[in-house]
Amino acid sequence: MNAIRKRDTQGFFRSPLGYVYTGAFLTIMNLYFFAICVLSSSSDTGSVFSNMLIVFLFLMPILTMRLFSEEYKQGTDRLLLTAPVSVWEIVGGKFLATISVLLVALACTLPWIVIIAIFGEPAWASIIGCYIAVLCASAVFAAMGMFLSSLTESQLIAAVLSFALFLGLYIADMLSYSFDSDSLLGAVLSWLSIFTRYDSFMSGQFSLGNLIYFLSLTGLFLYLTARVLERRRL
Amino acid sequence: MIQVKGLTRRYGNLAAVSDLSFSVSEGEIIGFLGPNGAGKTTTMNMITGCLRATAGTVTVDGADIETDADRARKIIGYLPENPPLYPDMTVDEYLEFVYQLKKCTLPYTEHLTGICDMAGLSDVRGRLIRNLSKGYRQRVGLAQALIGDPKVLILDEPTVGLDPRQIIEIREVIRSLGQKHTVILSSHILPEVQEICDRILVIDHGKIVADGTPAQLSERVEGAEQLNMTIEGEPAAVLGVLRAIPGVSEAVVTVEDGMKCVYRITAESGADIRRAVFDALSQHRLAILSMQQVELSLEDIFLELTGAEPAPEQTISTDETQPEASKQKKKRRLFGRKRGDDK
């Protein structure tokens, strides 16, 4: 598992993609930070982080599209499938590699905290909560994107499918606002919505239920990916 | 070492491999021979656990590939038809990745140096795989299969796409590997398997059509069946003489060239007519400029074995520069007999 994680993380930074990805993420997020925190002299990182998931919505497909599609295309899935490793190790390794890249991108946002600490009083609990929340929610996206990548040989199709799925989830979230929250549909949509749960994290409420929701959704898609890999042998 | 029992693979209604059974003993080099689409790669994929069998079992050194997959996979080194390479890695990085992936416990530096020497990679270890030629990529693929010193090596068309010198080198490597490992390789090139392998399995339409050592198989195919000859003389007269020879079932002109036509003579099955042809022609003072047994390509042999129509026309490689009458038998053919003749 470690070998696969290492190779995939490095593989990401072997091509310009890794740098372009991190660069694009940081450019957009720094603009948000500048607009929300610096210009209005606010220490409200929650507002910055609530936009971060939207940015990930656009950028995550680029990160996950290659995970399996590229292996299929190059025929290297043969190497992985005939190695003495289980499909779980393959899936786990690739997932952790994606998370590692996310962590690199997130680590680059740490100067914000330093800036806030110099000029004001950071709300530590809220900041830590934000980081945990963005990690959990983007892990869900990563698992979904990886699952879609395992379905096709084409990176482009994988990217388009993931993008459509993420955008669909986002629209479902917006729909949940237009329905009355007393109605069944509204309640179901808002219960299912990743974004609603994410925002409740951002407002500083920690909820074990939300954490379990993110983790189990991630687990579900990791499981589905492993099943797809096993199905490929059939 | 390897036991394959009733191995079957279906894609919908199409059986790519049906009811294949054979066993390979330790240290044997065995060759799968067959035309494209015969089921060689499918069989190899199933032996390595890349593909699940519809029915049947594969046991490698006592470990079932399905139920005891981890142990079985550790014993097998696999070189698929397209070497599974990451173009964005250097050879060293790639081999290190495979070393870790296979959870290899042999001493790292020694093991990899040994493998690189054997595969002839020592000079390119720092280069990106993307920039390597096809021949070197094939070698990296072979090196990858050798990591972890597996007892069984499965090589799918290891010499495809290589130049003649590289083919000879790779053959040497495979032969030397055969001393320590059990090797299964596939090919559609007849002389290749004939040269390297201890035993040949001929596969067609997912079934074994012949199984034996190269010597055993060639014993079954003594004798001539078709001759290509260049004969000096009036074509009508020559044809008359040829058709009168006992054992000749058919004689036709394939290349018209005045007095030096090329003829194709077909013998009745099982008969060696070369001496009779020579005697008859010399009696009529017709000079034989060249005589050559038609080498059946593997495709033709399969067409024969499967009872289909033979290929319409074959390339004729008569040696025109050789003026004196010569009888030559270039290469012994393997199992060139028509179906049902030998069983």
XYZ file of C-alpha atoms in Angstrom:
577
model
C 0.000 0.000 0.000
C 2.832 2.317 0.903
C 4.569 1.706 -2.413
C 1.444 2.667 -4.342
C 0.824 5.722 -2.181
C 4.392 6.877 -2.685
C 4.377 6.308 -6.437
C 1.096 8.102 -6.969
C 2.003 11.081 -4.826
C 5.325 11.433 -6.619
C 3.671 10.759 -9.954
C 1.488 13.742 -9.386
C 4.456 16.040 -8.977
C 6.400 14.459 -11.836
C 4.120 16.164 -14.298
C 3.392 19.902 -14.295
C -0.179 18.984 -13.308
C 0.643 18.831 -9.601
C 2.175 22.289 -9.607
C -0.499 23.817 -11.802
C -3.136 22.283 -9.549
C -1.630 23.598 -6.337
C -0.904 26.906 -7.992
C -4.474 27.368 -9.219
C -5.874 26.349 -5.847
C -3.639 28.779 -3.980
C -4.277 31.656 -6.370
C -8.043 31.358 -5.994
C -7.947 30.751 -2.246
C -5.550 33.620 -1.610
C -7.878 35.940 -3.496
C -10.705 34.810 -1.225
C -8.515 35.303 1.822
C -7.514 38.758 0.654
C -11.073 39.783 -0.096
C -12.691 38.321 3.008
C -10.044 38.638 5.706
C -7.441 41.191 4.682
C -9.592 43.871 3.091
C -12.192 43.827 5.827
C -9.649 43.219 8.609
C -11.571 40.169 9.745
C -10.285 36.973 11.340
C -13.303 35.014 10.096
C -11.570 32.081 8.400
C -14.864 30.195 8.317
C -16.086 32.308 5.396
C -12.888 31.601 3.462
C -13.098 27.903 4.108
C -16.751 27.659 3.143
C -15.681 28.758 -0.343
C -12.851 26.260 -0.386
C -15.178 23.326 -1.005
C -16.565 25.041 -4.112
C -13.015 25.423 -5.387
C -12.371 21.751 -4.691
C -15.574 20.953 -6.561
C -13.901 22.293 -9.683
C -10.380 21.121 -9.032
C -10.914 17.666 -7.547
C -11.786 15.934 -10.860
C -8.372 16.961 -12.201
C -6.738 15.308 -9.242
C -8.685 12.063 -9.335
C -9.223 11.503 -13.059
C -5.863 9.876 -13.636
C -5.836 7.556 -10.634
C -7.148 4.450 -12.378
C -7.861 5.591 -15.937
C -4.174 6.161 -16.565
C -3.277 2.732 -15.191
C -5.813 1.070 -17.472
C -4.535 2.996 -20.463
C -0.899 2.143 -19.831
C -1.707 -1.451 -18.969
C -0.051 -0.986 -15.599
C -3.153 -2.224 -13.801
C -1.856 -5.688 -14.754
C 1.215 -5.019 -12.665
C -0.855 -4.010 -9.653
C -3.358 -6.841 -10.018
C -0.677 -9.530 -10.317
C 1.406 -8.167 -7.452
C 0.930 -9.778 -4.056
C -1.295 -6.936 -2.861
C -5.044 -6.933 -2.332
C -7.412 -4.582 -4.147
C -7.897 -2.828 -0.808
C -4.239 -1.951 -0.673
C -4.385 -0.589 -4.223
C -7.466 1.500 -3.496
C -6.140 2.613 -0.115
C -2.757 3.551 -1.541
C -4.263 5.659 -4.265
C -6.718 7.313 -1.918
C -3.973 8.217 0.536
C -1.887 9.601 -2.329
C -4.757 11.914 -3.250
C -5.129 12.965 0.358
C -1.387 13.639 0.536
C -1.644 16.056 -2.389
C -4.615 17.735 -0.708
C -2.575 18.054 2.454
C 0.226 19.718 0.512
C -2.269 22.212 -0.912
C -3.798 22.800 2.516
C -0.395 23.201 4.138
C 0.240 26.071 1.748
C -2.681 27.951 3.349
C -1.049 27.910 6.794
C 0.529 31.386 6.268
C -3.016 32.761 6.615
C -3.077 31.662 10.201
C 0.306 33.270 10.766
C -0.968 36.535 9.256
C -4.088 36.459 11.417
C -2.026 35.651 14.501
C 0.255 38.648 13.847
C -2.514 41.157 13.283
C -5.273 39.772 15.415
C -6.560 36.974 17.563
C -7.165 33.696 15.700
C -10.091 31.561 16.869
C -8.104 28.358 17.223
C -11.028 25.977 17.715
C -12.810 27.289 14.660
C -9.641 27.146 12.522
C -8.863 23.562 13.486
C -12.508 22.671 12.866
C -12.306 24.235 9.414
C -9.251 22.213 8.461
C -10.803 18.958 9.695
C -14.038 19.741 7.864
C -12.398 20.604 4.562
C -10.287 17.476 4.773
C -13.308 15.260 5.482
C -15.471 16.799 2.786
C -12.743 16.740 0.162
C -12.014 13.127 1.102
C -15.594 12.361 0.050
C -14.974 14.084 -3.289
C -11.681 12.267 -3.692
C -13.305 8.876 -3.084
C -16.123 9.680 -5.507
C -13.700 10.886 -8.175
C -11.535 7.823 -7.718
C -14.561 5.573 -8.077
C -15.522 7.243 -11.348
C -11.935 7.014 -12.557
C -11.984 3.277 -11.921
C -14.912 2.928 -14.306
C -13.268 4.197 -17.467
C -10.045 4.108 -19.440
C -10.415 7.723 -20.473
C -9.192 10.407 -18.102
C -11.415 12.912 -19.828
C -14.559 10.879 -19.253
C -13.549 10.336 -15.646
C -13.066 14.076 -15.166
C -16.347 14.997 -16.837
C -18.280 12.384 -14.847
C -16.778 13.536 -11.539
C -17.411 17.143 -12.379
C -21.027 16.378 -13.285
C -21.475 14.433 -10.053
C -20.000 17.175 -7.868
C -21.977 19.876 -9.616
C -25.124 17.738 -9.336
C -24.543 17.426 -5.597
C -24.103 21.164 -5.378
C -27.329 21.820 -7.254
C -29.147 19.297 -5.065
C -27.873 21.288 -2.111
C -29.263 24.506 -3.595
C -32.581 22.778 -4.279
C -32.810 21.797 -0.636
C -33.007 25.529 0.184
C -35.809 26.213 -2.237
C -37.913 23.395 -0.820
C -39.546 23.909 2.485
C -37.365 22.207 5.084
C -40.552 20.730 6.598
C -41.341 18.891 3.375
C -39.962 15.392 3.020
C -37.964 16.157 -0.111
C -36.412 19.243 1.406
C -35.490 17.384 4.575
C -33.990 14.462 2.674
C -31.983 16.708 0.366
C -30.595 18.796 3.138
C -29.812 15.702 5.203
C -27.924 14.207 2.263
C -26.163 17.385 1.259
C -22.430 17.442 1.769
C -22.475 21.227 1.572
C -25.088 21.744 4.281
C -23.140 19.517 6.628
C -19.921 21.236 5.636
C -21.385 24.662 6.359
C -22.543 23.578 9.785
C -18.881 22.733 10.478
C -17.852 26.154 9.199
C -20.191 27.942 11.556
C -18.198 26.414 14.377
C -20.448 23.536 15.399
C -18.743 20.232 15.719
C -21.085 17.332 15.164
C -20.114 13.688 15.437
C -23.009 12.839 13.132
C -21.557 14.969 10.351
C -18.109 13.465 10.829
C -19.542 9.940 10.659
C -21.503 10.928 7.556
C -18.374 12.110 5.744
C -16.315 9.123 6.812
C -18.947 6.566 5.876
C -19.573 8.192 2.497
C -15.829 8.075 1.824
C -15.745 4.453 2.955
C -18.679 3.589 0.699
C -16.956 4.908 -2.401
C -13.655 3.273 -1.498
C -15.559 0.014 -1.168
C -17.261 0.540 -4.527
C -13.904 1.241 -6.168
C -12.485 -1.979 -4.772
C -15.509 -3.846 -6.090
C -14.997 -2.334 -9.549
C -11.382 -3.505 -9.543
C -12.467 -7.001 -8.638
C -15.144 -6.918 -11.299
C -12.543 -6.080 -13.908
C -11.093 -9.529 -13.427
C -14.399 -11.120 -14.312
C 4.952 -26.713 -10.613
C 1.915 -25.463 -12.482
C -1.296 -27.440 -12.754
C -4.041 -26.194 -15.000
C -7.305 -28.114 -14.920
C -10.304 -27.538 -17.146
C -9.534 -23.853 -17.555
C -12.358 -22.081 -19.383
C -12.997 -18.466 -20.130
C -16.118 -17.227 -21.805
C -16.976 -13.757 -23.074
C -20.704 -13.983 -23.463
C -21.242 -16.901 -25.777
C -17.724 -16.801 -27.134
C -15.330 -19.218 -25.479
C -11.867 -17.632 -25.638
C -10.379 -20.612 -23.827
C -12.237 -23.829 -23.353
C -11.383 -26.686 -21.062
C -7.620 -26.308 -21.136
C -5.677 -28.775 -19.014
C -1.948 -29.232 -18.746
C 0.810 -29.290 -16.198
C 4.298 -27.892 -16.216
C 7.059 -29.409 -14.150
C 9.795 -27.498 -12.390
C 12.547 -26.012 -14.548
C 10.687 -26.594 -17.773
C 10.497 -23.977 -20.517
C 7.157 -24.342 -22.162
C 5.947 -22.469 -25.226
C 2.410 -21.517 -26.126
C 2.183 -21.419 -29.850
C -0.777 -20.168 -31.765
C -2.027 -17.495 -34.110
C -3.329 -14.191 -32.814
C -6.575 -14.601 -31.002
C -5.947 -18.258 -30.187
C -6.351 -17.672 -26.457
C -2.700 -17.523 -25.435
C -2.918 -14.189 -23.647
C -6.237 -15.067 -22.041
C -4.718 -18.279 -20.700
C -1.708 -16.406 -19.343
C -3.898 -13.774 -17.761
C -5.814 -16.498 -15.991
C -2.673 -18.275 -14.791
C -1.380 -15.029 -13.317
C -4.702 -14.207 -11.696
C -5.235 -11.102 -13.816
C -8.415 -12.571 -15.162
C -10.816 -14.851 -13.389
C -11.566 -18.177 -15.036
C -15.172 -18.987 -15.879
C -14.391 -22.556 -14.846
C -11.361 -24.597 -13.909
C -8.452 -24.165 -11.535
C -4.849 -23.049 -11.670
C -2.436 -24.228 -9.001
C 1.067 -22.821 -8.819
C 3.470 -24.673 -6.548
C 0.513 -25.951 -4.543
C -1.099 -22.510 -4.174
C -4.436 -21.972 -5.855
C -4.491 -18.685 -7.766
C -7.954 -17.825 -6.454
C -8.015 -19.026 -2.874
C -4.345 -18.577 -2.052
C -3.752 -15.602 -4.318
C -1.080 -13.797 -2.316
C 1.245 -16.784 -2.126
C 0.638 -17.758 -5.756
C 1.325 -14.231 -6.995
C 4.604 -14.096 -5.117
C 5.755 -17.165 -7.030
C 4.819 -15.735 -10.429
C 6.613 -13.064 -12.407
C 4.527 -11.830 -15.317
C 5.496 -9.904 -18.415
C 2.252 -9.005 -20.217
C 2.127 -8.398 -23.933
C 2.495 -4.651 -23.373
C 5.036 -4.217 -20.601
C 3.292 -2.471 -17.682
C 5.572 0.560 -17.489
C 5.120 4.041 -16.102
C 6.624 6.321 -18.759
C 7.184 9.161 -16.307
C 9.557 7.184 -14.090
C 13.213 6.372 -14.562
C 14.192 2.716 -14.828
C 15.616 2.777 -11.307
C 12.557 4.447 -9.804
C 10.303 1.992 -11.570
C 12.220 -1.076 -10.458
C 12.311 0.272 -6.904
C 8.532 0.696 -7.023
C 8.058 -2.878 -8.237
C 10.493 -4.078 -5.571
C 8.378 -2.452 -2.883
C 5.098 -3.441 -4.490
C 6.101 -7.089 -4.507
C 7.200 -6.773 -0.878
C 10.529 -8.235 -1.857
C 12.908 -9.051 0.966
C 16.055 -9.822 -1.022
C 18.965 -7.388 -0.535
C 17.938 -4.384 -2.625
C 21.170 -3.189 -4.279
C 22.511 -6.652 -5.058
C 19.223 -7.972 -6.380
C 18.565 -5.022 -8.672
C 22.115 -4.874 -9.967
C 21.909 -8.570 -10.805
C 18.627 -8.161 -12.642
C 19.781 -5.095 -14.559
C 22.933 -6.919 -15.641
C 20.933 -9.893 -16.805
C 18.407 -7.793 -18.727
C 21.133 -5.538 -20.136
C 19.804 -2.409 -18.480
C 22.884 -1.247 -16.592
C 23.503 1.636 -18.996
C 20.004 3.095 -18.941
C 19.079 2.870 -15.264
C 18.896 6.629 -14.825
C 16.852 7.312 -17.936
C 13.153 7.982 -18.165
C 11.214 5.000 -19.468
C 9.381 7.343 -21.829
C 12.658 7.959 -23.686
C 13.625 4.318 -24.072
C 13.307 2.394 -27.304
C 10.844 -0.459 -27.640
C 13.599 -3.014 -27.137
C 14.733 -1.464 -23.890
C 11.155 -1.139 -22.662
C 10.717 -4.831 -23.261
C 13.823 -5.452 -21.173
C 12.541 -3.259 -18.369
C 9.358 -5.325 -18.519
C 11.405 -8.479 -18.234
C 13.433 -7.023 -15.350
C 10.177 -6.168 -13.598
C 9.016 -9.766 -13.906
C 12.304 -10.997 -12.438
C 12.101 -8.909 -9.279
C 11.593 -11.023 -6.218
C 13.191 -13.987 -7.963
C 9.887 -15.739 -8.752
C 9.963 -19.478 -9.373
C 7.599 -19.176 -12.312
C 8.009 -16.703 -15.147
C 5.183 -16.029 -17.555
C 6.234 -14.092 -20.626
C 3.664 -13.044 -23.184
C 5.357 -12.626 -26.564
C 8.652 -11.489 -25.067
C 10.374 -10.896 -28.405
C 7.667 -8.981 -30.189
C 8.825 -5.649 -31.616
C 12.511 -6.324 -31.123
C 15.194 -6.218 -33.762
C 16.919 -9.493 -34.711
C 19.940 -8.903 -32.518
C 17.766 -8.095 -29.519
C 15.638 -11.161 -30.201
C 18.719 -13.340 -30.013
C 19.783 -11.627 -26.790
C 16.385 -12.019 -25.173
C 16.311 -15.672 -26.202
C 19.670 -16.174 -24.544
C 18.359 -14.531 -21.391
C 15.247 -16.710 -21.381
C 17.280 -19.839 -21.917
C 19.554 -18.954 -19.019
C 16.496 -18.196 -16.884
C 15.195 -21.653 -17.660
C 17.952 -23.143 -15.550
C 16.565 -21.598 -12.381
C 12.947 -20.835 -13.195
C 9.949 -22.496 -14.725
C 9.099 -20.461 -17.800
C 5.925 -20.229 -19.846
C 6.231 -18.081 -22.924
C 3.954 -17.445 -25.827
C 4.732 -16.706 -29.414
C 3.321 -16.973 -32.852
C 6.763 -17.496 -34.318
C 7.446 -21.147 -34.891
C 11.277 -21.245 -34.990
C 11.388 -19.218 -31.831
C 9.532 -21.657 -29.616
C 11.242 -24.500 -31.391
C 14.584 -23.061 -30.379
C 13.959 -22.059 -26.785
C 11.335 -24.397 -25.437
C 11.544 -27.856 -23.937
C 7.929 -28.409 -24.743
C 5.379 -26.816 -27.028
C 1.649 -26.450 -26.544
C -0.114 -25.498 -29.726
C -3.282 -23.601 -28.981
C -5.998 -22.721 -31.397
C -9.489 -21.474 -30.737
C -8.868 -21.881 -27.032
C -7.995 -25.558 -27.288
C -4.743 -27.483 -27.236
C -4.242 -28.984 -30.690
C -0.778 -30.415 -30.103
C 1.462 -30.980 -27.111
C 5.002 -32.310 -27.095
C 8.717 -31.624 -27.352
C 9.886 -29.959 -30.560
C 11.426 -33.301 -31.607
C 8.195 -35.205 -31.000
C 6.209 -32.731 -32.988
C 8.576 -32.687 -35.933
C 8.606 -36.494 -36.087
C 5.004 -36.297 -37.075
C 5.680 -34.208 -40.114
C 8.448 -35.919 -42.063
C 8.088 -35.783 -45.816
C 7.225 -33.263 -48.416
C 3.889 -32.017 -49.486
C 4.456 -29.027 -51.661
C 7.490 -28.051 -53.682
C 8.327 -24.820 -55.403
C 10.622 -25.489 -58.336
C 12.225 -23.469 -61.084
C 12.641 -25.715 -64.098
C 14.209 -24.895 -67.436
C 12.077 -26.092 -70.329
C 8.882 -25.692 -72.277
C 6.140 -25.250 -69.637
C 3.732 -27.647 -71.348
C 6.371 -30.373 -71.566
C 7.484 -29.836 -68.001
C 3.940 -29.979 -66.702
C 3.366 -33.176 -68.671
C 6.401 -34.805 -67.084
C 5.548 -33.586 -63.614
C 1.958 -34.795 -63.725
C 3.071 -38.220 -64.874
C 5.184 -38.779 -61.757
C 3.508 -41.176 -59.340
C 2.664 -39.453 -56.070
C 2.157 -36.036 -57.649
C -1.398 -34.920 -57.285
C -1.094 -31.516 -58.900
C 1.413 -29.332 -60.731
C 0.819 -25.718 -61.710
C 2.824 -22.793 -63.036
C 2.972 -20.023 -60.478
C 5.395 -17.594 -62.184
C 5.613 -17.513 -65.966
C 9.033 -16.595 -67.264
C 9.553 -18.041 -70.754
C 11.655 -21.159 -70.436
C 12.322 -20.741 -66.722
C 8.947 -20.986 -65.084
C 8.291 -21.544 -61.429
C 6.098 -24.528 -60.650
C 4.200 -25.560 -57.590
C 3.979 -29.301 -57.181
C 1.644 -30.812 -54.663
C 2.237 -34.331 -53.489
C -0.304 -36.825 -52.334
C -0.367 -36.692 -48.576
C 2.477 -38.438 -46.834
C 4.556 -39.033 -49.951
C 8.054 -37.622 -50.358
C 8.250 -36.967 -54.088
C 11.493 -35.040 -54.259
C 13.607 -37.940 -55.469
C 10.970 -39.042 -57.985
C 10.699 -35.507 -59.363
C 14.455 -35.292 -59.735
C 14.652 -38.664 -61.479
C 11.834 -37.894 -63.895
C 13.125 -34.463 -64.837
C 16.688 -35.616 -65.346
C 15.418 -38.452 -67.520
C 13.788 -35.865 -69.779
C 16.873 -33.628 -69.572
C 14.922 -30.800 -67.944
C 17.240 -28.834 -65.645
C 16.145 -28.113 -62.117
C 17.276 -24.599 -61.305
C 15.925 -24.658 -57.810
C 13.821 -26.822 -55.621
C 12.359 -25.774 -52.345
C 9.902 -27.254 -49.967
C 7.082 -24.864 -49.309
C 7.407 -23.847 -45.709
C 4.029 -23.671 -44.200
C 3.708 -20.648 -42.018
C 2.072 -21.161 -38.703
C -1.100 -19.672 -40.070
C -1.198 -22.300 -42.796
C -0.522 -25.077 -40.356
C -3.404 -23.874 -38.302
C -5.610 -23.604 -41.310
C -4.697 -27.184 -42.040
C -5.162 -28.326 -38.471
C -8.534 -26.690 -38.287
C -9.568 -27.982 -41.699
C -10.079 -24.584 -43.319
C -9.058 -23.609 -46.839
C -5.350 -22.932 -47.242
C -4.028 -19.473 -48.030
C -4.483 -18.656 -51.740
C -0.920 -17.714 -52.626
C 2.345 -17.832 -50.808
C 5.413 -15.750 -51.396
C 7.907 -17.687 -53.387
C 11.477 -17.325 -52.307
C 13.311 -19.280 -54.934
C 17.017 -18.745 -55.132
C 17.486 -17.562 -58.706
C 21.198 -16.958 -58.399
C 21.939 -20.612 -57.956
C 22.297 -21.992 -61.485
C 23.085 -25.648 -60.896
C 20.406 -28.083 -60.051
C 20.115 -28.211 -56.334
C 17.941 -29.960 -53.923
C 17.510 -28.102 -50.780
C 15.444 -28.542 -47.763
C 15.616 -25.348 -45.885
C 13.897 -26.062 -42.671
C 12.083 -28.985 -41.274
C 8.439 -28.299 -41.011
C 6.467 -28.991 -37.919
C 3.232 -30.917 -38.017
C 2.453 -30.031 -41.602
C 0.209 -32.994 -42.039
C -3.435 -32.722 -42.790
C -5.850 -33.266 -40.003
C -6.701 -36.862 -39.270
C -3.674 -38.278 -41.040
C -1.617 -38.951 -37.996
C -4.020 -39.956 -35.312
